[in-house]
Each structure stands twice: as structure tokens, then as C-alpha cells.
């Protein structure tokens, strides 16, 4: 009797602590948002930003909406970028965590599984062979192509893995192979494409960036991410069970193959839709799940939400640094993500004794 | 029987030897007894003294701006190989391509063409230059984007391929229009000059010290990236919006003269988040030009176009497109086709 309640108490305590961790991560994200909206190459700072945003939220409160330029900078430039950073960070991190979870492998990320290379290839193809030979082109064809090819990569990975029987290692091997295939084809396009297209493909698609953020694009990505992340979270218990092995999962009524397929499809869908607009941002999807796991443990019910918030926070912080470190010049966000993420990762790795895997 | 075979064999062998000796003699003698070539020394854009035996008969040119200059000076029939960006004048398309650009030109393809001289822009890797030179072919590296270097190159080419008179004519032509621009914008005060945001490639602008920046200044504009020390910085969109430029100027490359390329480039600028508040967009002063009219002989067309965009009232009498047509007709002897500036 007393032992049961002891275990229960321990469980409740652990649960409360984990919820607290997620809450603090969320508060960190909110703080980053406030900092990010107040910083930039242009002059509007915290006060103007607050003023502009409050006047928009409470249109009848009679708050002075600020100058037209301040409004444009806050509402059309900083906010969409912040929102896209949050969506992209959250989506990539959640996909990474789910993929690592179902495939039971810490090295998995959408990048490893070839989805990013495929998107890059699709984009490069559209840029190089796109309608009219122009440097600045209608972006949506490129986006659509990136999306189609990443879905194609996912189908290939799935097809190959299915022929071998969907075991985690066959999915990863198929992913790595498909990834190399698309990387090779991307290099080929870069090699045979006209100089300007190659430059564009390399610089934008391979470095990735959020500077082209627009509300219109967000309206396309946001619904997908908003639907997919809760769907992934619904399978967090299955992921927990699967970590004990396939037999255990089956004996507990979980069909591991079905879970693998669902999570892989959702993860690819989210990744593809995000990187279609941002270019390849690789690191977030790999590192956020590890950070979350080291902080909160490997119970996917807490890991997934925590990882989502950490991913959003990390990408937003990186992008804010990227656009403010040397104003008015912008840095590629990929550089900053690694420069910020890796030391943080090493710190967490060294300061936690807990074994995250196994 | 055996004897006959031996005799026939000997005769055949002798004939073969004679034939070989004769061929060798035929191919060997002309270069020995041909006219002694004169050597001129050219200092190229990298400061290297390049010794060239003139007249040069076989040229490989790996830069579109330089190709145009060589063609203007009447050297088109001496060009035996080009890079893929050398597409003007259109008749040059018949010559074989030895690489996408000077950055990755194929050494074997080049040497196979037995050139006397290779021209390249600054993108050529120094190892490649070394390899070509080691094969006994001199390399001249020149910067067709820099108006001053263009004039020097035209003069040098007058020496290398002949046509010094023509070289003088072209330089006079360019300078006459440079003077027109200088006279009209030279006396303008800072307040009378428009703020300009310039963009090319994937969104690069141009910092102080770049030729592109000098171009904007020469045309009577103020570059909003003047303070930047990075040559080609990507400016934060909010910086552009806050600076509220009067003019947005975009250089596109790879266009093939179709209007749609320019329209797309303009639409892309107009559709950017927040740009609807920028003065240049509000007042319809977003201008797109083909990078071809920013380099080589035709750089002057680009300069006039920029000056007219910046100061329409001062350049009312100047029609850059008409001048472009005239230049191409006069110096290339062909009719100009396609769009190069929009609007």
C-alpha cells in the first residue's frame, strides 16, 4: 500500500517537474519573441513595437498606432519572420523527435533521411529549368517543386524500406541512400545549370534563411504544422512502448510498422512544407530532440512538447542574432544555429549525467 | 620469291620514311621560316606582366564583357573558344564552349583549340591560370566590370589584335557619354540626389569600394549601402524599408532578352513583405536592367540608364535604348534584339 503511493507520489512529482520544465521553455520562447520584436537594423525598439502591436490588437482602445514605417517594420517584417521562425523551429524539431522516436535512432533527422536534399534538388531544378530564364522568378513554382520532390524522396524511402520489411535500420539506410541520390542530382543541376541559377540554388537553398518570410507563406505552413504536431503527439505513448522493442510493443497492442509509417509521413510532410519556404535548415531537427531528451527525459509525452518549444526558441534566437549581430547586414541563419546550438548542446551533454539513450 | 618480297618491303619502308620526313618538313618549316613575331607586354588587371607574341591569331575568351570588346575591335574571327556566358554578339554562339565560366573552364578543351592567348575575368582560379601558362599559352586576366579597366583593355587589345584606331573611336564614344553624365549630375547637391537601393544575384547589394557602388555614384545617386565594408552584403529588409529609398535598382543576369524576365524580377520586388511602403515602390521607381549593359563596351548604356532613372528631368533628351541600338549597330554591325532595361 505504502510503496504504491510512494511510487505514485514519485510519479506525480516527476510529472509536475516535467510540466514545469515545459512551462519554463515556453516562457523562454516568449521572452525571445519580445527581444526579437524589439531588435533589428531599423530603429523601432521595444516601446514602438509594443505600441504598434497593442494598437492592432485593440483597435478601438485609441492607442496611437505609431508611424507608418514603424508599423510596416513591425507588422510586415519582424512579426512574420518571428512567426515563421517559431513554426519552422517547432515543426522541424517535432519531426526530428518523432522520427528519432519511431526509428529508435539518435542520428535520425529529416536531413539524414534525404528529405532536405530532395527539397533542395526540386528547388534547384525549378530555378534552373524554370519558366523564363530569370534570376528573380515567381517563387511558388520553386516551392511546389521542392515539396513534390521531398514527398517523392519520402515515398522512395518508404518503398525501399517496405520491400525489406519496415525495420528502423532499413528506413535509415534507404533514407541515407536516397539522400545521396538527391545530393548527387543537386550537384549535377548546379554543374550544368547556368551560373546565376547555380549560385542561387547553392546560396539560398543550402544555407536556408527566414528573410523572405511573408504572412501569405505562413498561412500555408501554419495549418499543416498545427495539424501535424498534435497528430505526432497522439502517438507519443506508442513511441514510448516501441522503445522497449518491437515484440513488447506488439504484445501491448501497438502496431509498430503502422506507427513508423504514420510518423514518417507526418514528419516528412511538415519538414517539406517548412523547408520549401525557408531553404534547408538542417541542424534544428537533429539537435532539439537531444536537448529536450537531456533536459526532460525520454518520455515522449513530455519530450515532444518540450522539444517543439525548444526548437522554436532555438531557431528564433538564431535568426534574431543572424539579423542583428552586424546590422544592417544579414547572416545566413544556418551559421548562427550551429554557433549557438553546439556550445549549448555540449554544455547540456557535459552537465547531465543521465544517459539519454539506452 | 623471297627476294622480291624483301625488295618490296625495303621499298615500302623507304617510301614510308620519305613520306614521314616530308610531312615533318612540311609542318616544321613554316613556323621556322614564317614572319618573326613581335612581342608586346601587357599589364593585366592582376598586375601581371603578360608577354604576348603579336599578331594573335587564336583566342580563347572566358568573359562575356571581354568577348564583346574583342568582337568590337574586329577580332571575332580570331576567337576559337569561349565560355558559356559569352553570348553577345549572337554570331559568337557558333564558337565552341570550353567551360561554364572562367571558374571552371576545361583545360584540355582549351589546349586542344591551340590558342595563342587566353582571356579571363577575375573568377579564374590561380591554379588554372598556372596550368594554362605552363602549357605555353599566355593568360590575360581583365575586369570588364570596371569602366577604367575596360578602357585600358580596349587600348591593350588595339595592340594585341590590331585596330588601334577603332580602339580610340570606342574609347571616345564611351567618354563622350561619360562626360554628358558627369556634366549634368556633377553640380547636383546631396539633396538633389536620390537614395538608391541596389540588388543583384540572390539579394546582394554593393558596398563602398565596389565598381557597382561607383556606378551608382557616377550616375548621381546615393547608395544606401555606402557604409558597408563587406563588398556584397545582404541587407536586412527592415533596413531597406526604414531608409525608404527613392529608387530600387536591380541587375539581373542570364536573361535572354525576354520581357517576362524583367517583369518577374520587378514583381518579385513589389511582392516583398513591407516593400509596399517604400517610396520607390509607391512612386513606381523600381528599375530592372540586364547585367550585360553594366559591363564591357556597353557599360555606358547602363550608366546612361541609371542616370536617367535617377534624374529623369536632366536626361529627358537621352534615350538609353536608342543609344544602345546605335552603339550595337555602329560597333558590332548588327541590329539589337530583345529587352535589356525595364521599364
XYZ file of C-alpha atoms in Angstrom:
701
model
C 0.000 0.000 0.000
C 2.559 2.497 1.134
C 5.008 1.535 -1.667
C 2.302 2.061 -4.298
C 1.507 5.505 -3.000
C 5.270 6.185 -2.819
C 5.676 5.302 -6.475
C 2.585 7.310 -7.267
C 3.916 10.298 -5.383
C 7.242 9.987 -7.152
C 5.462 9.786 -10.498
C 3.288 12.808 -9.753
C 6.312 14.732 -8.588
C 8.251 13.862 -11.730
C 5.274 14.771 -13.836
C 4.949 18.160 -12.159
C 8.632 18.824 -12.655
C 8.375 17.979 -16.339
C 5.388 20.220 -16.846
C 7.345 22.948 -15.092
C 10.265 22.413 -17.494
C 7.954 22.737 -20.490
C 6.422 25.862 -18.993
C 9.840 27.433 -18.457
C 10.851 26.600 -22.007
C 7.661 28.283 -23.129
C 8.438 31.356 -21.046
C 11.933 31.408 -22.574
C 10.303 31.351 -26.011
C 8.006 34.245 -25.117
C 10.984 36.239 -23.823
C 12.857 35.563 -27.060
C 9.825 36.796 -29.002
C 9.782 40.049 -27.020
C 13.522 40.543 -27.510
C 13.312 39.641 -31.181
C 10.454 42.018 -31.931
C 12.379 44.843 -30.233
C 15.637 44.318 -32.118
C 16.563 44.954 -35.717
C 18.587 47.031 -38.132
C 15.812 49.594 -38.212
C 15.189 51.917 -35.273
C 11.839 50.733 -33.817
C 12.559 49.260 -30.399
C 10.540 47.727 -27.581
C 8.233 50.719 -26.974
C 7.308 51.254 -30.625
C 6.824 47.549 -31.128
C 4.502 47.285 -28.132
C 2.612 50.351 -29.267
C 2.147 49.070 -32.820
C 1.092 45.596 -31.710
C -1.274 46.780 -28.950
C -2.940 49.271 -31.286
C -3.525 46.410 -33.715
C -4.883 44.029 -31.073
C -7.176 46.653 -29.504
C -8.160 48.765 -32.499
C -10.778 50.707 -30.535
C -8.699 51.442 -27.456
C -7.407 54.635 -29.026
C -3.718 53.664 -28.840
C -1.529 55.685 -31.183
C -0.510 53.144 -33.866
C 2.886 54.773 -34.403
C 4.469 55.873 -37.663
C 3.670 54.097 -40.901
C 7.279 52.950 -41.251
C 7.306 51.539 -37.715
C 4.071 49.699 -38.453
C 5.492 48.226 -41.657
C 8.709 47.162 -39.976
C 6.992 45.531 -37.009
C 3.922 44.053 -38.715
C 5.225 43.158 -42.174
C 8.855 42.392 -41.500
C 9.642 41.410 -37.915
C 6.428 39.632 -36.921
C 6.076 37.357 -39.963
C 9.714 36.443 -39.590
C 9.307 35.676 -35.893
C 6.197 33.617 -36.547
C 7.881 31.698 -39.370
C 10.925 31.046 -37.165
C 8.667 29.654 -34.437
C 6.670 27.492 -36.841
C 9.769 26.239 -38.645
C 11.724 25.589 -35.462
C 8.795 23.834 -33.828
C 7.910 21.779 -36.893
C 11.459 20.664 -37.655
C 12.125 19.801 -34.013
C 8.886 17.841 -33.618
C 9.518 15.918 -36.845
C 13.040 15.155 -35.727
C 11.911 13.944 -32.313
C 9.165 11.767 -33.767
C 11.481 10.265 -36.384
C 14.179 9.576 -33.789
C 11.497 8.071 -31.568
C 9.910 5.668 -34.014
C 13.170 4.650 -35.647
C 14.873 4.344 -32.251
C 17.987 6.041 -33.546
C 19.583 9.229 -32.206
C 21.153 10.204 -35.527
C 17.921 10.475 -37.475
C 16.715 13.809 -38.737
C 14.791 14.883 -41.823
C 18.182 15.840 -43.216
C 19.617 12.340 -42.773
C 16.577 10.778 -44.403
C 17.150 12.606 -47.670
C 14.048 14.771 -47.427
C 16.009 18.017 -47.300
C 18.295 17.131 -50.196
C 15.269 16.187 -52.240
C 13.653 19.540 -51.493
C 16.884 21.289 -52.453
C 17.045 19.316 -55.667
C 13.428 20.116 -56.525
C 14.040 23.798 -55.919
C 17.260 23.862 -57.922
C 15.564 22.074 -60.784
C 12.778 24.632 -60.847
C 15.229 27.520 -60.637
C 17.482 26.133 -63.349
C 14.849 24.944 -65.777
C 12.048 27.190 -64.566
C 9.743 29.222 -66.700
C 11.710 32.011 -68.325
C 15.385 32.218 -67.618
C 15.336 34.720 -64.804
C 17.124 35.205 -61.552
C 14.146 36.588 -59.714
C 11.247 34.365 -60.534
C 7.799 33.505 -59.301
C 8.696 31.704 -56.120
C 5.743 29.363 -55.843
C 6.844 27.070 -58.653
C 10.082 26.550 -56.798
C 8.262 25.933 -53.534
C 5.867 23.466 -55.133
C 8.733 21.629 -56.769
C 10.689 21.427 -53.517
C 7.620 19.993 -51.833
C 6.869 17.454 -54.565
C 10.422 16.157 -54.569
C 10.666 15.806 -50.823
C 7.434 13.838 -50.868
C 8.909 11.742 -53.660
C 12.010 11.099 -51.544
C 9.814 10.055 -48.672
C 7.891 7.660 -50.930
C 11.151 6.188 -52.197
C 12.467 5.698 -48.676
C 9.189 4.138 -47.664
C 9.063 1.932 -50.753
C 12.588 0.599 -50.320
C 12.106 0.084 -46.600
C 8.819 -1.688 -47.179
C 10.379 -4.150 -49.598
C 12.888 -5.025 -46.918
C 10.281 -5.020 -44.167
C 9.921 -1.824 -42.213
C 12.682 -2.093 -39.657
C 14.293 1.084 -38.316
C 17.661 0.293 -39.853
C 16.219 -0.317 -43.311
C 14.390 3.015 -43.191
C 17.589 4.809 -42.222
C 19.682 3.029 -44.833
C 17.108 3.732 -47.514
C 16.997 7.359 -46.374
C 20.751 7.769 -46.494
C 20.863 6.197 -49.958
C 18.033 8.353 -51.283
C 19.657 11.394 -49.685
C 22.903 10.711 -51.535
C 20.999 10.211 -54.763
C 19.316 13.595 -54.481
C 22.522 15.306 -53.344
C 24.248 13.947 -56.418
C 21.434 15.149 -58.652
C 21.521 18.538 -56.932
C 25.249 18.799 -57.651
C 24.545 17.768 -61.219
C 21.964 20.531 -61.651
C 24.385 23.028 -60.134
C 27.041 21.866 -62.525
C 25.031 22.000 -65.721
C 22.767 24.920 -64.820
C 23.618 28.443 -65.897
C 25.930 30.242 -63.484
C 23.285 32.510 -61.956
C 20.859 29.667 -61.242
C 23.586 27.594 -59.668
C 24.578 30.447 -57.421
C 21.008 30.974 -56.359
C 20.476 27.289 -55.682
C 23.627 26.994 -53.630
C 23.366 30.141 -51.601
C 19.702 30.203 -50.792
C 18.715 26.570 -50.698
C 21.697 25.123 -48.992
C 22.119 27.825 -46.378
C 18.468 28.411 -45.668
C 17.001 31.578 -44.283
C 13.936 33.327 -42.975
C 14.381 36.736 -44.580
C 11.718 36.050 -47.203
C 9.036 35.452 -44.544
C 5.573 36.677 -45.538
C 2.152 36.289 -43.969
C 0.907 34.573 -47.151
C 3.522 31.840 -46.794
C 2.766 31.439 -43.123
C -0.884 30.836 -43.950
C 0.210 27.815 -45.993
C 2.668 26.329 -43.491
C 0.886 27.071 -40.237
C -2.234 24.886 -40.712
C -0.098 21.925 -41.729
C 2.140 22.236 -38.702
C -0.789 22.891 -36.378
C -2.463 19.680 -37.509
C 0.639 17.514 -37.763
C 2.254 18.234 -34.402
C -0.783 17.175 -32.295
C -1.123 14.089 -34.505
C 2.500 13.215 -33.793
C 1.918 13.816 -30.088
C -1.017 11.437 -30.160
C 1.486 8.688 -30.908
C 3.872 9.584 -28.105
C 2.688 6.670 -25.949
C 3.253 4.303 -28.874
C 6.766 5.691 -29.252
C 7.399 5.054 -25.549
C 6.243 1.480 -25.894
C 8.248 0.960 -29.071
C 11.445 1.996 -27.347
C 11.225 -1.274 -25.403
C 11.404 -3.213 -28.663
C 9.063 -4.363 -31.373
C 7.876 -7.528 -29.586
C 6.958 -5.648 -26.430
C 5.107 -3.057 -28.497
C 3.131 -5.716 -30.335
C 2.287 -7.560 -27.138
C 0.889 -4.284 -25.814
C -1.328 -3.876 -28.866
C 0.785 -1.342 -30.762
C 1.430 -1.984 -34.440
C 4.987 -0.645 -34.757
C 5.032 -0.583 -38.556
C 1.864 1.462 -38.681
C 3.275 3.952 -36.181
C 6.540 4.199 -38.118
C 4.688 4.918 -41.354
C 2.327 7.487 -39.830
C 5.088 9.362 -38.039
C 7.425 9.292 -41.025
C 4.723 10.630 -43.352
C 3.701 13.373 -40.955
C 7.295 14.314 -40.231
C 8.204 14.474 -43.912
C 5.118 16.495 -44.715
C 5.937 19.058 -42.045
C 9.618 19.222 -42.990
C 8.896 19.521 -46.688
C 6.375 22.311 -46.245
C 8.732 24.255 -43.982
C 11.928 23.968 -45.973
C 10.035 24.746 -49.157
C 9.813 28.280 -47.809
C 12.980 28.562 -45.775
C 15.563 26.536 -47.656
C 17.420 23.738 -45.929
C 17.718 24.431 -42.200
C 19.210 21.149 -41.084
C 20.551 21.353 -37.594
C 17.377 22.175 -35.616
C 15.679 18.855 -36.385
C 18.659 16.901 -35.125
C 19.720 18.836 -32.064
C 16.418 19.925 -30.480
C 15.237 16.374 -29.684
C 18.562 15.656 -27.996
C 18.457 18.850 -25.976
C 14.913 18.072 -24.900
C 15.772 14.488 -24.064
C 18.667 15.559 -21.893
C 16.546 18.096 -20.073
C 13.268 16.237 -19.665
C 13.994 12.543 -20.257
C 12.783 10.259 -22.974
C 9.065 10.001 -22.153
C 7.660 11.137 -25.484
C 4.516 12.579 -23.906
C 6.744 15.314 -22.421
C 9.618 15.072 -24.837
C 7.592 16.065 -27.904
C 6.062 19.268 -26.498
C 9.326 20.240 -24.821
C 11.301 19.605 -27.992
C 8.804 21.611 -30.061
C 9.204 24.654 -27.830
C 12.995 24.304 -27.662
C 13.215 24.044 -31.441
C 11.100 27.171 -31.888
C 13.158 29.031 -29.311
C 16.489 27.961 -30.785
C 15.605 28.917 -34.345
C 14.049 32.229 -33.319
C 17.083 33.125 -31.188
C 19.452 32.151 -34.003
C 17.542 34.178 -36.562
C 17.416 37.188 -34.263
C 21.182 37.029 -33.819
C 21.636 36.463 -37.564
C 19.837 39.664 -38.427
C 21.112 41.886 -35.604
C 24.715 40.888 -34.974
C 26.121 43.134 -37.695
C 23.359 45.479 -38.808
C 22.281 46.099 -41.472
C 23.975 43.023 -42.916
C 22.207 39.682 -42.575
C 23.978 36.444 -41.812
C 22.818 33.041 -43.004
C 20.838 31.602 -40.094
C 22.445 28.167 -40.518
C 25.790 29.526 -39.365
C 24.290 31.057 -36.234
C 22.181 27.975 -35.429
C 25.319 25.883 -35.236
C 27.356 28.534 -33.442
C 24.650 28.893 -30.775
C 23.375 25.338 -30.717
C 26.607 23.389 -30.495
C 28.064 25.049 -27.352
C 24.658 24.776 -25.679
C 24.472 21.142 -26.704
C 27.950 20.396 -25.356
C 27.148 22.177 -22.108
C 23.993 20.146 -21.570
C 25.822 16.972 -22.593
C 28.553 17.535 -20.025
C 26.357 18.813 -17.208
C 23.872 15.910 -17.311
C 24.961 12.543 -16.071
C 21.832 10.805 -17.223
C 22.202 8.526 -20.184
C 19.680 9.751 -22.719
C 19.739 6.710 -24.910
C 19.507 3.104 -23.810
C 60.143 -15.067 -104.439
C 61.650 -14.343 -101.074
C 63.980 -11.864 -102.695
C 61.101 -9.963 -104.322
C 59.298 -9.748 -101.004
C 62.415 -8.364 -99.375
C 62.868 -5.761 -102.102
C 59.215 -4.670 -101.956
C 59.474 -4.421 -98.179
C 62.569 -2.270 -98.401
C 60.921 -0.015 -100.984
C 57.815 0.355 -98.815
C 59.920 1.131 -95.765
C 61.905 3.724 -97.682
C 58.696 5.291 -99.030
C 57.235 5.475 -95.525
C 60.388 7.101 -94.205
C 60.403 9.616 -97.043
C 56.707 10.370 -96.521
C 57.241 10.873 -92.784
C 60.246 13.088 -93.374
C 58.324 15.129 -95.924
C 55.317 15.589 -93.618
C 57.537 16.594 -90.750
C 59.333 19.010 -93.048
C 56.017 20.485 -94.272
C 54.728 21.039 -90.771
C 58.015 22.084 -89.329
C 59.292 24.523 -91.877
C 56.571 27.228 -91.938
C 56.966 28.111 -88.293
C 60.728 28.296 -88.780
C 60.618 30.480 -91.816
C 57.378 32.346 -91.005
C 57.451 36.059 -90.195
C 59.196 36.742 -86.891
C 56.550 37.681 -84.290
C 56.853 40.826 -82.275
C 56.362 40.627 -78.517
C 54.281 43.142 -76.573
C 53.990 43.287 -72.806
C 50.544 43.841 -71.312
C 49.938 44.603 -67.630
C 46.645 42.927 -66.788
C 44.110 43.606 -64.021
C 46.013 41.376 -61.599
C 49.178 43.412 -62.152
C 50.930 40.592 -64.002
C 53.183 41.457 -66.938
C 51.980 39.209 -69.732
C 54.190 38.802 -72.771
C 52.198 38.267 -75.933
C 53.524 37.485 -79.379
C 51.564 39.585 -81.887
C 49.611 39.375 -84.045
C 47.488 36.913 -82.104
C 45.565 34.516 -84.324
C 43.744 32.120 -81.991
C 41.948 33.419 -78.923
C 40.010 31.665 -76.169
C 37.930 34.190 -74.229
C 36.306 33.303 -70.898
C 34.422 36.511 -70.118
C 31.367 37.946 -71.836
C 32.464 41.563 -71.412
C 35.909 40.864 -72.869
C 34.464 38.829 -75.732
C 32.327 41.813 -76.716
C 35.323 44.127 -76.714
C 37.378 41.753 -78.860
C 34.472 41.493 -81.318
C 34.065 45.267 -81.489
C 37.736 45.577 -82.408
C 37.201 43.189 -85.293
C 38.723 40.169 -83.599
C 35.655 37.947 -83.702
C 37.071 35.598 -86.362
C 40.110 35.010 -84.171
C 38.036 33.744 -81.250
C 38.203 29.959 -81.380
C 36.669 29.178 -77.983
C 34.524 30.890 -75.348
C 32.787 30.404 -72.006
C 29.045 29.835 -71.883
C 28.321 33.405 -70.715
C 29.851 34.881 -73.877
C 26.643 35.161 -75.896
C 26.950 38.569 -77.500
C 27.165 39.345 -80.386
C 24.942 36.359 -81.280
C 27.285 35.165 -84.045
C 29.752 34.190 -81.299
C 27.422 31.322 -80.359
C 28.944 29.293 -83.216
C 32.261 29.023 -81.399
C 32.821 26.030 -79.107
C 32.289 26.418 -75.359
C 35.208 25.369 -73.152
C 33.523 25.901 -69.796
C 30.582 27.399 -67.964
C 32.735 30.309 -66.879
C 36.380 31.031 -66.203
C 35.855 29.494 -62.759
C 35.572 26.000 -64.189
C 36.840 26.110 -67.766
C 38.178 22.820 -69.091
C 41.944 22.840 -69.565
C 42.021 20.062 -72.164
C 39.260 21.584 -74.285
C 41.112 24.879 -74.226
C 44.535 23.495 -75.145
C 43.024 21.367 -77.883
C 41.995 24.598 -79.604
C 45.691 25.573 -79.699
C 45.132 29.167 -78.592
C 47.842 31.832 -78.772
C 46.204 33.677 -75.910
C 43.530 33.108 -73.259
C 41.433 35.931 -71.800
C 39.688 35.553 -68.494
C 37.870 37.546 -65.836
C 38.875 37.605 -62.182
C 36.982 34.418 -61.342
C 39.649 32.151 -62.829
C 41.379 30.091 -60.109
C 45.107 30.822 -59.985
C 45.930 27.098 -60.319
C 44.078 27.009 -63.640
C 45.912 30.095 -64.844
C 49.202 28.476 -63.894
C 48.364 25.283 -65.779
C 47.472 27.179 -68.951
C 50.651 29.227 -68.722
C 52.716 26.104 -68.105
C 51.321 24.767 -71.370
C 52.943 27.770 -73.041
C 49.809 29.852 -73.532
C 49.812 33.338 -72.014
C 46.741 34.361 -69.970
C 45.424 37.901 -69.620
C 43.043 38.435 -66.709
C 40.905 41.543 -67.005
C 37.896 43.030 -65.211
C 35.181 44.025 -67.681
C 33.000 45.298 -64.831
C 35.332 48.190 -64.092
C 34.919 51.076 -66.579
C 38.514 52.198 -66.113
C 39.854 48.713 -66.764
C 37.562 48.437 -69.801
C 39.269 51.442 -71.385
C 42.719 50.055 -70.596
C 41.700 46.700 -72.033
C 40.400 48.292 -75.227
C 43.737 50.059 -75.663
C 45.687 46.881 -74.939
C 43.578 44.966 -77.415
C 44.349 47.574 -80.025
C 47.966 46.475 -79.607
C 47.319 42.751 -79.404
C 44.879 42.184 -82.247
C 45.359 45.392 -84.176
C 42.776 48.087 -84.738
C 44.251 50.812 -82.574
C 42.220 53.361 -84.495
C 38.972 51.552 -83.759
C 40.026 51.295 -80.111
C 40.425 55.058 -79.969
C 36.991 55.542 -81.561
C 35.268 53.361 -78.993
C 37.008 55.000 -76.066
C 35.991 58.422 -77.430
C 32.409 57.207 -77.809
C 32.284 55.945 -74.216
C 33.966 59.049 -72.850
C 31.662 61.420 -74.701
C 28.667 59.937 -72.893
C 30.546 59.727 -69.606
C 31.124 63.459 -69.954
C 27.440 64.089 -70.624
C 26.544 62.278 -67.398
C 29.326 63.943 -65.416
C 28.371 67.428 -66.591
C 24.722 67.000 -65.728
C 24.995 65.306 -62.339
C 28.332 66.791 -61.273
C 26.878 70.016 -59.896
C 23.999 68.381 -58.029
C 23.887 68.824 -54.285
C 23.372 65.904 -51.941
C 19.691 66.836 -51.538
C 19.099 66.582 -55.249
C 20.425 63.038 -55.447
C 18.051 60.115 -54.916
C 18.626 57.363 -52.373
C 19.219 54.099 -54.197
C 18.870 50.507 -53.084
C 20.735 48.234 -55.480
C 20.351 44.478 -55.660
C 21.725 41.605 -57.737
C 22.048 37.819 -57.583
C 20.450 36.255 -54.522
C 19.824 39.596 -52.851
C 23.319 41.028 -52.611
C 23.726 44.764 -52.508
C 27.024 46.548 -53.118
C 29.201 48.215 -50.500
C 31.621 51.107 -50.901
C 34.664 50.285 -52.967
C 32.834 48.076 -55.436
C 32.506 49.037 -59.072
C 28.727 48.684 -58.772
C 28.751 51.280 -55.999
C 30.945 53.628 -58.073
C 28.453 53.236 -60.901
C 25.583 54.436 -58.719
C 27.642 57.387 -57.523
C 28.707 58.274 -61.080
C 25.085 58.233 -62.212
C 24.211 60.735 -59.491
C 22.692 58.502 -56.853
C 23.339 57.796 -53.173
C 23.781 54.123 -52.377
C 22.078 53.133 -49.109
C 24.828 50.523 -48.596
C 27.611 53.133 -48.806
C 28.699 52.475 -45.226
C 29.133 48.738 -45.705
C 32.606 47.300 -45.658
C 31.536 43.875 -46.905
C 31.685 44.178 -50.719
C 28.377 42.455 -51.408
C 26.300 42.459 -48.204
C 22.780 41.097 -47.935
C 20.926 44.000 -46.342
C 18.232 43.392 -43.784
C 14.828 44.122 -45.373
C 13.873 46.342 -42.441
C 16.971 48.457 -43.049
C 15.888 48.929 -46.654
C 12.333 49.809 -45.624
C 13.440 52.289 -42.969
C 15.888 54.007 -45.292
C 12.990 54.387 -47.691
C 14.990 54.584 -50.939
C 13.674 56.717 -53.811
C 14.930 54.158 -56.313
C 15.234 50.384 -56.318
C 17.637 49.205 -58.986
C 18.038 45.515 -59.809
C 20.597 43.908 -62.082
C 19.636 40.507 -63.469
C 21.861 38.108 -65.338
C 21.150 35.152 -67.553
C 18.144 36.846 -69.160
C 17.746 36.199 -72.866
C 16.085 39.438 -73.831
C 12.550 38.355 -72.984
C 10.401 40.982 -71.332
C 8.904 38.455 -68.915
C 12.238 38.028 -67.120
C 12.267 41.709 -66.260
C 8.607 41.777 -65.298
C 9.104 38.813 -62.971
C 12.089 40.461 -61.338
C 10.068 43.609 -60.780
C 7.032 41.730 -59.463
C 9.240 39.868 -57.030
C 10.474 43.162 -55.569
C 6.930 44.571 -55.393
C 5.611 41.457 -53.654
C 8.151 41.542 -50.818
C 6.690 41.921 -47.388
C 6.710 45.544 -46.276
C 8.041 46.915 -49.561
C 4.681 48.443 -50.464
C 5.583 51.238 -48.025
C 8.877 52.042 -49.722
C 8.921 55.295 -51.691
C 10.442 53.675 -54.782
C 7.595 51.158 -54.914
C 4.894 53.737 -54.183
C 6.182 56.066 -56.883
C 6.817 53.296 -59.389
C 10.564 53.803 -59.473
C 11.723 50.176 -59.489
C 14.096 49.577 -62.400
C 15.479 46.330 -63.761
C 18.420 46.020 -66.133
C 20.351 43.188 -67.717
C 23.856 42.946 -66.247
C 25.158 42.867 -69.856
C 24.626 46.621 -70.130
C 26.647 47.083 -66.954
C 29.932 45.785 -68.331
C 32.341 45.954 -71.236
C 31.710 48.408 -74.057
C 28.019 48.557 -73.212
C 28.621 49.685 -69.638
C 27.972 53.186 -70.923
C 24.397 52.186 -71.810
C 23.879 51.038 -68.225
C 25.361 54.269 -66.890
C 23.005 56.357 -69.034
C 20.064 54.190 -67.984
C 20.889 54.615 -64.306
C 21.419 58.370 -64.702
C 18.063 58.682 -66.467
C 16.307 56.607 -63.781
C 17.834 58.769 -61.056
C 17.310 62.130 -62.802
C 14.592 61.815 -65.442
C 14.268 65.574 -65.960
C 18.004 66.080 -66.556
C 18.180 63.310 -69.118
C 14.929 63.890 -70.963
C 16.766 64.057 -74.293
C 18.671 60.817 -73.657
C 17.112 57.521 -74.710
C 19.363 54.725 -73.400
C 17.647 52.090 -75.550
C 18.146 54.156 -78.706
C 21.789 54.728 -77.791
C 22.145 51.010 -77.120
C 20.748 50.243 -80.586
C 23.022 52.817 -82.170
C 26.101 51.501 -80.340
C 25.403 47.924 -81.329
C 24.767 48.894 -84.938
C 27.819 51.099 -85.200
C 30.343 48.916 -83.440
C 29.007 45.383 -83.841
C 27.311 45.957 -87.166
C 24.112 44.168 -86.125
C 20.557 45.041 -85.154
C 19.835 44.886 -81.437
C 17.106 42.456 -80.399
C 15.366 41.907 -77.098
C 14.846 43.804 -73.870
C 17.747 44.957 -71.700
C 16.158 47.553 -69.440
C 12.709 47.680 -67.883
C 10.824 49.904 -67.766
